[in-house]
Structures are given as structure tokens and as C-alpha cells.
GROMACS .gro file of C-alpha atoms in nm:
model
  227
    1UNK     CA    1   1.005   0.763  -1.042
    2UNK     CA    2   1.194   1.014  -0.815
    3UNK     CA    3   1.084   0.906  -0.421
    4UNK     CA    4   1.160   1.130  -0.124
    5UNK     CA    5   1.141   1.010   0.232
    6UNK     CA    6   1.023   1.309   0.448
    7UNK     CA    7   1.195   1.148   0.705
    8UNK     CA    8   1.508   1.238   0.566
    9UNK     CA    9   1.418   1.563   0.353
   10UNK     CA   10   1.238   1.867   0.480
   11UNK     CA   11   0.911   1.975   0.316
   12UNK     CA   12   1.059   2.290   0.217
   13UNK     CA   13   1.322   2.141   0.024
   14UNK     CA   14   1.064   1.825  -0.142
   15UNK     CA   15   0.860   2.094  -0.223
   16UNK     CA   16   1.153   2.315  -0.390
   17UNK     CA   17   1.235   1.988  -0.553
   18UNK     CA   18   0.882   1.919  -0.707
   19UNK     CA   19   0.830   2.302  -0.872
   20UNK     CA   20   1.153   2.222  -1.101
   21UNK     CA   21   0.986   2.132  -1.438
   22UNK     CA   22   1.229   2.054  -1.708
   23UNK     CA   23   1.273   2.296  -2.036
   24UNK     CA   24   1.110   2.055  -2.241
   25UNK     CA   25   0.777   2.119  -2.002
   26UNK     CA   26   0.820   1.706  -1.907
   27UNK     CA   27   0.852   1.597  -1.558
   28UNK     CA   28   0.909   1.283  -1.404
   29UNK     CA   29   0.692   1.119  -1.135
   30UNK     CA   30   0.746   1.134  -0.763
   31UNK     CA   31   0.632   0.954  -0.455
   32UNK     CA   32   0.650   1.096  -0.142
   33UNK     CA   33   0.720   0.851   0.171
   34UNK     CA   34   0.632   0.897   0.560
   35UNK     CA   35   0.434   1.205   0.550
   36UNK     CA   36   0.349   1.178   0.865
   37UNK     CA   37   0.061   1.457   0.939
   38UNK     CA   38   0.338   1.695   0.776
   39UNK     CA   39   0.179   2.048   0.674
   40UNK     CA   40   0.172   2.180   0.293
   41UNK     CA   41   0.326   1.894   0.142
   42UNK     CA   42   0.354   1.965  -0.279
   43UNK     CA   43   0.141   2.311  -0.219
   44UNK     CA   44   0.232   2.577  -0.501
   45UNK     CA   45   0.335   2.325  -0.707
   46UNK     CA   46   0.339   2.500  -1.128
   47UNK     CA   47   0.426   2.214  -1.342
   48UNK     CA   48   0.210   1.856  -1.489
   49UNK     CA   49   0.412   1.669  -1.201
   50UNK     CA   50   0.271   1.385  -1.097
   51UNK     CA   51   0.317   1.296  -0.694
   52UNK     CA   52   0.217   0.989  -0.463
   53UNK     CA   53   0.217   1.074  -0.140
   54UNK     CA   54   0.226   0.692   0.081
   55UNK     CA   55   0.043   0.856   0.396
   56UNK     CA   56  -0.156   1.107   0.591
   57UNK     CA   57  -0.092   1.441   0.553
   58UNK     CA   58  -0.118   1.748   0.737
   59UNK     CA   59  -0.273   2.124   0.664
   60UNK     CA   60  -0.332   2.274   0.318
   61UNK     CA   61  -0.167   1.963   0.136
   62UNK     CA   62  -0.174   2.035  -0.247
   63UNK     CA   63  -0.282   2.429  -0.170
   64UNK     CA   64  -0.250   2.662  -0.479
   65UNK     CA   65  -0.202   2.375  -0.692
   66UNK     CA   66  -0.187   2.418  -1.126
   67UNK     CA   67  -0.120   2.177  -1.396
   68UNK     CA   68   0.034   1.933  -1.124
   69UNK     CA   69  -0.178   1.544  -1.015
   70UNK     CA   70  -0.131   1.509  -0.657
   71UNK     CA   71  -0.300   1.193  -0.542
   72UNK     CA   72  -0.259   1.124  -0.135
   73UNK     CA   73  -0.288   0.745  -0.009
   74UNK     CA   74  -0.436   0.847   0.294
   75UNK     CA   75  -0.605   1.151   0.528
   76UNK     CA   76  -0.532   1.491   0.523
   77UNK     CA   77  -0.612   1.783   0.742
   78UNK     CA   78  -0.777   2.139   0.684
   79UNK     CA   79  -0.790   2.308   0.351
   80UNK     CA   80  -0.664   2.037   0.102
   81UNK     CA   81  -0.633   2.192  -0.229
   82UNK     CA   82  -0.702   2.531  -0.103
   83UNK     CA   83  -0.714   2.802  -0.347
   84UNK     CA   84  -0.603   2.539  -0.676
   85UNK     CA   85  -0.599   2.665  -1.000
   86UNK     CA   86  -0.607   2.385  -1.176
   87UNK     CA   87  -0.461   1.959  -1.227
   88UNK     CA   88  -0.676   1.675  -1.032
   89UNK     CA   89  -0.579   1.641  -0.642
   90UNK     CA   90  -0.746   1.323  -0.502
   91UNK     CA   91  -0.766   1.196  -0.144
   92UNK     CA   92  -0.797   0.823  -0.101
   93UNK     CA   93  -0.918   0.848   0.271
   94UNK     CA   94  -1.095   1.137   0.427
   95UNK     CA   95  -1.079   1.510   0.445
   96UNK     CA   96  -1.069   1.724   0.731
   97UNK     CA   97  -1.225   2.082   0.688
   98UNK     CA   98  -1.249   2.381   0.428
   99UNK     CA   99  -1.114   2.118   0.126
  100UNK     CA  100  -1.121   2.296  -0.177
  101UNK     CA  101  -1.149   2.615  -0.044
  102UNK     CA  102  -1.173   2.929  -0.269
  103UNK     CA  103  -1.057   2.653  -0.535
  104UNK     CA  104  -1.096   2.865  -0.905
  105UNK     CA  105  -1.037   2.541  -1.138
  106UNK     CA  106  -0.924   2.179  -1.152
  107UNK     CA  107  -1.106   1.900  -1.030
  108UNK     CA  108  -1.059   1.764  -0.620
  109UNK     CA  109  -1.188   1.436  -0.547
  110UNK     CA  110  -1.179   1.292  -0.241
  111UNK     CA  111  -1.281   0.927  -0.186
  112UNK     CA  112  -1.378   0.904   0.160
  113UNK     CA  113  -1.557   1.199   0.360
  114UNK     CA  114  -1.510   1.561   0.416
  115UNK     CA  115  -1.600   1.756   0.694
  116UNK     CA  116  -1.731   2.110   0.743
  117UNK     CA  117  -1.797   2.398   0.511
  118UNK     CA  118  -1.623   2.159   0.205
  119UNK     CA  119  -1.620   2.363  -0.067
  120UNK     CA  120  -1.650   2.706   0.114
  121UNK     CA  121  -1.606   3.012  -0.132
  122UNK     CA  122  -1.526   2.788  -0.390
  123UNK     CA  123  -1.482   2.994  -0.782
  124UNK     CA  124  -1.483   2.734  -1.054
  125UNK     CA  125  -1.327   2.415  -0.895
  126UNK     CA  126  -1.517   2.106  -0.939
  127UNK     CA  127  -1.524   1.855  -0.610
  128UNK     CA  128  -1.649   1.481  -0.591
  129UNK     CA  129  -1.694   1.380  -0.273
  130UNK     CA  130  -1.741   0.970  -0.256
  131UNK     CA  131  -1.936   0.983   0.130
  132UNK     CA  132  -2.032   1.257   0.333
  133UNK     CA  133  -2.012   1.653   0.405
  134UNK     CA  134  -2.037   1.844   0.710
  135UNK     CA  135  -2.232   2.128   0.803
  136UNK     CA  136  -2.174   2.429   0.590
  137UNK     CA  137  -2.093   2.248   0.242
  138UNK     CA  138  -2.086   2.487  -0.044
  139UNK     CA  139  -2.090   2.788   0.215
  140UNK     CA  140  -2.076   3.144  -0.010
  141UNK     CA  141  -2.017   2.894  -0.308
  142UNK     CA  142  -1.972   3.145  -0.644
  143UNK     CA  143  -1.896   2.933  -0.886
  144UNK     CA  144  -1.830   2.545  -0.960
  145UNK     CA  145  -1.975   2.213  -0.869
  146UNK     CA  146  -1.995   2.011  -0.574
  147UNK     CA  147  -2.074   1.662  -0.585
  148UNK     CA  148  -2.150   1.449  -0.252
  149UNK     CA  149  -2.241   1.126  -0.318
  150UNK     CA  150  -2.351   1.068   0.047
  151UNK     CA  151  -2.530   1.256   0.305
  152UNK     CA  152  -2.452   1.667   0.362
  153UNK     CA  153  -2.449   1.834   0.716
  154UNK     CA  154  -2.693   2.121   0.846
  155UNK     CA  155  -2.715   2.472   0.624
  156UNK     CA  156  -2.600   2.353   0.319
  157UNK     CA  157  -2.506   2.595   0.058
  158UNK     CA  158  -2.542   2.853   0.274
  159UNK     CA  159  -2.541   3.227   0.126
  160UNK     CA  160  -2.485   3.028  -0.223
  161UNK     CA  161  -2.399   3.206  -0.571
  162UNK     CA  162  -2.388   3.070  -0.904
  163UNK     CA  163  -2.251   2.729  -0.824
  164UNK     CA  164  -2.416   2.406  -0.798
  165UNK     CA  165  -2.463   2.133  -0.571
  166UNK     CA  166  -2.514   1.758  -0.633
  167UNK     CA  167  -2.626   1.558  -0.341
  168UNK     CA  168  -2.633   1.170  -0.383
  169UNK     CA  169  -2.807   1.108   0.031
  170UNK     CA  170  -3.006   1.373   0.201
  171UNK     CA  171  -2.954   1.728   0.301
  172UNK     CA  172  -2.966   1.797   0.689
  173UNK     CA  173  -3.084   2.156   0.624
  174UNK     CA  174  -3.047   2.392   0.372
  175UNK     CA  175  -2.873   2.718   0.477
  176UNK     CA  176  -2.972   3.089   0.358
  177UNK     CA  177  -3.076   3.152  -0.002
  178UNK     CA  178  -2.996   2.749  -0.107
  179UNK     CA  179  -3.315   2.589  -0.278
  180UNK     CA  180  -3.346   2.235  -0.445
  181UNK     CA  181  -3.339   2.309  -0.807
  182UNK     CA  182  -3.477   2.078  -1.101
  183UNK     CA  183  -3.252   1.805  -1.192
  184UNK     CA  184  -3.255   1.869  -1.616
  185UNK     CA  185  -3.138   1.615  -1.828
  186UNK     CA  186  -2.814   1.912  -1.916
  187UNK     CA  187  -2.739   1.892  -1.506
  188UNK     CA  188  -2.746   1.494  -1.542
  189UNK     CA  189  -2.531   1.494  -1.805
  190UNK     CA  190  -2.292   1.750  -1.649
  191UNK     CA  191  -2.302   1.510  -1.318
  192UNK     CA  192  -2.226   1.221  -1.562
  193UNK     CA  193  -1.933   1.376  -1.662
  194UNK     CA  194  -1.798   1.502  -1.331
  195UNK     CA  195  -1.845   1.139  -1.178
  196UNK     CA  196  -1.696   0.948  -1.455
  197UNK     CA  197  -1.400   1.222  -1.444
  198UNK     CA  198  -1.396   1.126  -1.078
  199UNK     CA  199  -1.362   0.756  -1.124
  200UNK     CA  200  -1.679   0.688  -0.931
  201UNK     CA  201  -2.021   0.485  -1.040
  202UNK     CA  202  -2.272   0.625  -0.880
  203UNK     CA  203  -2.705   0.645  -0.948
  204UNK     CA  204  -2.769   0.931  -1.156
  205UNK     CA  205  -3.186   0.888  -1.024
  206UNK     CA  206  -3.017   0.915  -0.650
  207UNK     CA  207  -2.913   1.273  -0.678
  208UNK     CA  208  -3.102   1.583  -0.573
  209UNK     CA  209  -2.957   1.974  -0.732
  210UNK     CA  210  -2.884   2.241  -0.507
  211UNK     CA  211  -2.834   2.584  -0.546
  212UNK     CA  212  -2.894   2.998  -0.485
  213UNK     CA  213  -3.301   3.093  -0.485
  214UNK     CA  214  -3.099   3.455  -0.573
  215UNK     CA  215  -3.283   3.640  -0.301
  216UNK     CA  216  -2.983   3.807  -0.137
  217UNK     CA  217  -2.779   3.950  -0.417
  218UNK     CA  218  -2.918   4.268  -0.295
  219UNK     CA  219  -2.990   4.364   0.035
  220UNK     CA  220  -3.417   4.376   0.047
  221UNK     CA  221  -3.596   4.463   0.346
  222UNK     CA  222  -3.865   4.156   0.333
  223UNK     CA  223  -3.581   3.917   0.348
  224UNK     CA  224  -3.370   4.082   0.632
  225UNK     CA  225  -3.432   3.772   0.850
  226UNK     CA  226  -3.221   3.521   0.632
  227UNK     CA  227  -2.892   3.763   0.649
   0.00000   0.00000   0.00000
């Protein structure tokens, strides 16, 4: 395992350092030492690298991520895995806001809790959130699942699309065009499968489904009040 102190190595060059896959498409592990809040540590990373970072970590952490497993021993700050493409990021402590955002594929799990409008715009990523949202969760959601296994903030799923939303607690509020759904036993299984992916045992009878009543695809008069 390569290790890089970011006390002695900017994030520029670690990052430089962790998008050189070998020609054989192998590459080694890396742990990443004194973070220290630092911003866009391993973001645009291309390869199946594998990277511990020991520490809290700053803005979009992991952004733009594909093929790569980024797991951070710690917090991290706005937009975690923003825009990934695909690999597993997972946050050990909590997640500030926007995590996941406009995500398209690959699975971000983050053990703790996230705050506000987790999820937002998301197209195709799959989250697992271990505790609680904030307000906003799921906000102009297209595609993709969310999973919070705790409680979710006020106007959840708000202007939703085609993605769905497990929720393990209770809802605050539901925001615009976001209806509880019936939980099949296809949706169980699917939630089966995204927990167990996840690493977490949760109650499959605890969780409530989430997602767009499709009222505002197009703009109708009679529901002008919920734009």
C-alpha cells in the first residue's frame, strides 16, 4: 500500500499520483494521511484504485469519480461524490450537503448523516444513507435510488422524476409532486439488495417508498400552485 501524507504532498500532486493506472489495468492501494478539511481530495479519479483516506475531508471529496473505491474514515464537506460515474465512495462519519449530487452511477454510502438536498439531481447513482437527511433529499431526483435509513428533512423529493426513495424513519414533509408509493415485494427486494451492497442490516417492514405522483411533467393549469 502506497500512503501519502498531505502534510507533505499537495492535493494536486496526490491526486495526479492516484489517476496513474498501470498498463496491465492493476493498481495498488493507497491511504491518504492528515487530510485535514482539504478540498477535492481523489476527485476525477479513472482507474479501480482503491484509497483510505485517515480523516475529514473538505469540498467535493471523491467528485467525478469511475471505477475507483474511495472510502473516507471520517467527515466530509459539500458535494461528496458529486457528479460520479461509477466505483463505491463510502463515508464513515457524516456528510455535509448536496452528497451525491447529479451522481449518474456507482453506489455512495455514507454511514453517518447527510444534510440538505442529499441526492439533489441525482441520474442513476444509488445512495445509502445509515441516519438522517435534511430538508430537500432527492430534490429534482431523475433517476436512481435513495435509501435513508433514518429520518428525512421537510419537502422531500421535491419536483421528483423517475427515481425512488426509501425511507427507514419518517418524512418531515413531502415536497412538490413526491407521493408515498406501494412498497411491492420487487421494491423490497431491490432495497434488499442496495442495503446488503451497503453493508448495512436494516428492517425491510420499517421502510416507507417515495417517489414522483407525475403531475408536473407538463406544465397544467389546475396544478399551477405546486410549481
Amino acid at each position: 500500500m502506497n500512503t501519502v501524507s498531505l502534510s507533505l504532498t499537495s492535493v494536486r500532486e496526490l491526486n495526479e499520483q492516484l489517476r496513474g493506472v498501470s498498463d496491465d489495468g492493476s493498481a495498488p492501494a493507497w491511504r491518504v494521511t492528515d487530510p485535514k478539511g482539504a478540498h477535492a481530495v481523489a476527485a476525477g479519479l479513472t482507474g479501480p484504485v482503491q484509497v483510505q483516506i485517515d480523516g475529514h475531508v473538505g469540498y467535493y471529496c471523491a467528485g467525478m469519480n469511475q471505477h475507483a473505491a474511495i472510502t473516507v474514515d471520517g467527515h466530509c464537506g459539500t458535494g461528496v461524490a458529486e457528479n460520479m460515474m461509477s466505483g463505491i465512495v463510502r463515508i464513515r462519519g457524516n456528510a455535509s450537503q448536496s452528497a451525491g449530487a447529479s451522481g449518474h452511477g456507482g453506489m455512495l454510502v455514507i454511514e453517518g448523516n447527510a444534510g440538505p438536498r442529499c441526492g439533489i439531481s441525482m441520474k442513476g447513482i444509488d445512495i445509502v444513507v445509515g441516519g438522517k437527511t435534511g430538508h430537500m433529499s432527492g430534490f429534482m431526483a431523475q433517476s436512481g435510488n435513495l435509501v435513508i435509513c433514518g429520518d428525512a428533512g421537510n419537502d422531500l423529493g421535491d419536483s421528483i422524476y423517475e427515481a425512488v426513495i426509501y425511507v427507514g424513519g419518517s418524512a418531515a414533509s413531502l415536497g412538490a409532486d413526491c407521493v408515498e408509493k406501494e412498497m411491492t415485494p420487487k421494491h423490497r427486494s431491490r432495497l434488499q439488495d442496495l442495503l446488503s451492497r451497503a453493508g448495512m442490516e436494516q428492517d425491510l417492514d420499517r421502510f416507507r417508498r417515495f417517489g414522483s405522483a407525475r403531475r408536473l411533467y407538463h406544465f397544467h393549469v389546475d396544478h399551477a400552485d405546486s410549481y
